[in-house]
mmCIF file of C-alpha atoms in Angstrom:
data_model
loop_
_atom_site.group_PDB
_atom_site.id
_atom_site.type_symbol
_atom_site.label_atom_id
_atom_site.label_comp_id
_atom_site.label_asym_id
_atom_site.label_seq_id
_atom_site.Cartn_x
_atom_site.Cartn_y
_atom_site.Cartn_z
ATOM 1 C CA UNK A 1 0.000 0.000 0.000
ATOM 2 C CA UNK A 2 1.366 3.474 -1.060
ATOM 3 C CA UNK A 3 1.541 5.999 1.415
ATOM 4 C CA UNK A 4 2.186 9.879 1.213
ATOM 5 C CA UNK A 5 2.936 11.939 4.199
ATOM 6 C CA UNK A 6 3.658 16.109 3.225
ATOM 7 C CA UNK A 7 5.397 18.445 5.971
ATOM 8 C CA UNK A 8 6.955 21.838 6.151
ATOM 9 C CA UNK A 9 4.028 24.067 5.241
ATOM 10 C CA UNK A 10 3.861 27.204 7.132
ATOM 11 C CA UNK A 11 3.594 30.935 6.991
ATOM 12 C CA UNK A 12 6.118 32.715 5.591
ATOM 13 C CA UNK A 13 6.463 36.568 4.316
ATOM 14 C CA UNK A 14 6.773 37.276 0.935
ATOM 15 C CA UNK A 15 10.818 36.524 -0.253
ATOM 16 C CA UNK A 16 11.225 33.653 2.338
ATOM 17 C CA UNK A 17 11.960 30.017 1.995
ATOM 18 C CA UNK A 18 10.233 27.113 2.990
ATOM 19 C CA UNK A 19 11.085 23.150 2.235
ATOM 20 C CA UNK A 20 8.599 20.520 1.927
ATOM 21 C CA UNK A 21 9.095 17.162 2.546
ATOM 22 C CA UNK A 22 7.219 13.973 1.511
ATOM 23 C CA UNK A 23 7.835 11.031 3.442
ATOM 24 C CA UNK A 24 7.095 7.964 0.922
ATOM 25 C CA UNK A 25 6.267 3.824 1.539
ATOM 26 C CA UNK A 26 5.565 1.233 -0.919
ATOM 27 C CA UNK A 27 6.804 2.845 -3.602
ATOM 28 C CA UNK A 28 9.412 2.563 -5.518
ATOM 29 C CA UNK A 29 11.271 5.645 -5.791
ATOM 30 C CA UNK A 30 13.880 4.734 -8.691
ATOM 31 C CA UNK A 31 11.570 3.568 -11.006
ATOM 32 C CA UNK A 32 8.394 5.947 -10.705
ATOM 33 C CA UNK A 33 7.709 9.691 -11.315
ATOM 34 C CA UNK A 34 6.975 11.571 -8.746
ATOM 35 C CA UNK A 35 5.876 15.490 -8.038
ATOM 36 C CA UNK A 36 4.296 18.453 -6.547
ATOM 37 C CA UNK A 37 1.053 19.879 -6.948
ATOM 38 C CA UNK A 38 -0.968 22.832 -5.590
ATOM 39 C CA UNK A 39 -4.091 24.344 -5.041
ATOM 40 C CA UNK A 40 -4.349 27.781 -4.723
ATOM 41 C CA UNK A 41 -7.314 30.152 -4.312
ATOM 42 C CA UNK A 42 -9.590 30.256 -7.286
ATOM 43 C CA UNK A 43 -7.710 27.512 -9.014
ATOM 44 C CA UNK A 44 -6.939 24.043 -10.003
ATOM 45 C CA UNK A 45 -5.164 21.439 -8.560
ATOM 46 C CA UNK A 46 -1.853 22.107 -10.903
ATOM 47 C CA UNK A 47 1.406 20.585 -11.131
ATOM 48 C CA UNK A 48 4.223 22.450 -9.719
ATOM 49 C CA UNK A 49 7.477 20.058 -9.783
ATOM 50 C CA UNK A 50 8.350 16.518 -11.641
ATOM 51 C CA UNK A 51 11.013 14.305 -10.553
ATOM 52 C CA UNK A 52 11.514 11.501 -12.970
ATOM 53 C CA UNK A 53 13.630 8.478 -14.098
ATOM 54 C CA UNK A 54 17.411 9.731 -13.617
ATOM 55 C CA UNK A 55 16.243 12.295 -11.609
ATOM 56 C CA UNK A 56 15.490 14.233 -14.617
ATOM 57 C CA UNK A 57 13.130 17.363 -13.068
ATOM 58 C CA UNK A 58 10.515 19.483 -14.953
ATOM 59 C CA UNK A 59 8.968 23.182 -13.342
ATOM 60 C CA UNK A 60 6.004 25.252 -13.809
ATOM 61 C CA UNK A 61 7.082 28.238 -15.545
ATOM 62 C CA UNK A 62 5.288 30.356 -12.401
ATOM 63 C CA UNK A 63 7.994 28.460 -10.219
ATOM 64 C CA UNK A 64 11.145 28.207 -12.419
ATOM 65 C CA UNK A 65 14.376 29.716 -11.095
ATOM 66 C CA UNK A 66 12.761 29.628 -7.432
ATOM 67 C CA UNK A 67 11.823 26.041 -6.438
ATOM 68 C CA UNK A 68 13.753 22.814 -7.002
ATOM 69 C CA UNK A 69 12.554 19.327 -6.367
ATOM 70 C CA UNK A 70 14.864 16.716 -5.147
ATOM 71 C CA UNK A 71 14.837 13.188 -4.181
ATOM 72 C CA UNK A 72 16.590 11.013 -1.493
ATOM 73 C CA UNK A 73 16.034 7.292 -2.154
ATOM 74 C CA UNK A 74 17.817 6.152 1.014
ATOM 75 C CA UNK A 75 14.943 7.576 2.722
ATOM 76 C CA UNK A 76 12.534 7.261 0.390
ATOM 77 C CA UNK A 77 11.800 11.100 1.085
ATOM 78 C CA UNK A 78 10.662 13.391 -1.986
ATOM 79 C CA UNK A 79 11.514 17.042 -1.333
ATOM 80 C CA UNK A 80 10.577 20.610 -2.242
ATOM 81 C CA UNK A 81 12.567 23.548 -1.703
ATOM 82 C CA UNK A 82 11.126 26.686 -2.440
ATOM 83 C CA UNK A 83 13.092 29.918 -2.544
ATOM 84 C CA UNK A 84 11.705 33.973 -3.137
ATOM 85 C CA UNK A 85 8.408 32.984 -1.926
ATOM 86 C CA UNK A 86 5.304 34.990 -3.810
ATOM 87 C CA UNK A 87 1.834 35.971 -2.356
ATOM 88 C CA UNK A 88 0.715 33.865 -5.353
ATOM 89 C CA UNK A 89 2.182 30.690 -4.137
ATOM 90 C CA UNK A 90 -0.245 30.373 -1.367
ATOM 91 C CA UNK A 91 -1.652 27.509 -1.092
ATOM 92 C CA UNK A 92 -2.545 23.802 -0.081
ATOM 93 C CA UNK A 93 0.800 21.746 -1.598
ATOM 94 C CA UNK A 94 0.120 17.750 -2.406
ATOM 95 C CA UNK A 95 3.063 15.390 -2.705
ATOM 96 C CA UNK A 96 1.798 12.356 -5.913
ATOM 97 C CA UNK A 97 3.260 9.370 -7.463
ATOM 98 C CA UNK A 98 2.259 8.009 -10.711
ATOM 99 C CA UNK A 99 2.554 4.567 -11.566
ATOM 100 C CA UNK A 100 4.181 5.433 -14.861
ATOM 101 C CA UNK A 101 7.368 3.619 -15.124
ATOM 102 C CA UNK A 102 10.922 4.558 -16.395
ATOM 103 C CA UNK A 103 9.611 8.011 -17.610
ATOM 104 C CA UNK A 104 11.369 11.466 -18.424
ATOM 105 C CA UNK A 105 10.054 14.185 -16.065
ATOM 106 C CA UNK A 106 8.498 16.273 -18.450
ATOM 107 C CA UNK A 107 6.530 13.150 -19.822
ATOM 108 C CA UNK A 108 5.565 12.718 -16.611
ATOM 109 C CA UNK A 109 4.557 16.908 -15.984
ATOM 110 C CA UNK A 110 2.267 16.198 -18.845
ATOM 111 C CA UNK A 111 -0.122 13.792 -17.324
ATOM 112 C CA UNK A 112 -1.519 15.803 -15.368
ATOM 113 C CA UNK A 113 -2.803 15.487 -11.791
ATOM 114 C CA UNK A 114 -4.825 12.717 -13.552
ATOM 115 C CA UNK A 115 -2.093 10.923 -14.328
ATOM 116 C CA UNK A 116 -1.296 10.603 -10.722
ATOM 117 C CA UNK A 117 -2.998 7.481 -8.880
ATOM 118 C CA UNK A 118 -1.097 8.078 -5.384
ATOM 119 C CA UNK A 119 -1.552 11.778 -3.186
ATOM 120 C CA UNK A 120 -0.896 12.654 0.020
ATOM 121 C CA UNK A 121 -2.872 14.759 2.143
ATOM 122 C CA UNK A 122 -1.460 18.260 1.598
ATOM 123 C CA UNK A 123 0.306 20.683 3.872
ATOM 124 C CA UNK A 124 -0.387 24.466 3.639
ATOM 125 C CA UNK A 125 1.713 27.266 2.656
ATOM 126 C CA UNK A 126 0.985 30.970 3.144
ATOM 127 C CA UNK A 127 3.483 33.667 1.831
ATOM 128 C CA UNK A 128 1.710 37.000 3.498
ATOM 129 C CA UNK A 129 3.090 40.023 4.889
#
């Protein structure tokens, strides 16, 4: 049984950092994609950060330059660092695996939160002044 477990949300002001983390089980890290999604106010559930096969990576353009998803298979812990922190990056943040196998991350940031059988249960982030 897959199991997704997000931490690290909190308030920040605007130009902070935060790091998420996403502790994983029954899932194979090497083999799977695996990413970030949000929900912010108004809005769709959209992807944010793809970690693929060879730890190839794919970014929302909104969050390019400022965030950077990693992956430590020893712990089977997904991560989320996220630098320069925007009002507009409020919101609830969702760890997700896909069962897509041996995949490039941007294959993988085209699926879609649909393409995503596996979600944890979200942490919050608020950048406010």
């Amino acid at each position: 049984q897959v199991q997704l477990q997000e931490s690290g949300g909190d308030s920040v002001q605007p130009g902070g950092s935060l790091r998420l983390s996403c502790a994983a089980s029954g899932y194979n890290f090497d083999r799977n994609c695996l990413g970030w999604f949000r929900e912010t106010p108004g809005k769709e559930r959209e992807g944010v950060a793809i970690i693929g096969t060879s730890r190839t990576t794919s970014y929302a353009d909104s969050v390019k330059g400022r965030f950077t998803i990693s992956q430590d298979n020893a712990n089977n812990t997904l991560y989320l660092q996220m630098n320069n922190l925007k009002p507009e990056d409020t919101g609830i943040y969702y760890c997700a695996a896909t069962t897509v196998q041996y995949a490039a991350a941007w294959y993988c940031f085209t699926l879609g939160r649909e393409g995503y059988a596996y979600w944890g249960q979200g942490t919050q982030v608020t950048v406010s002044s």
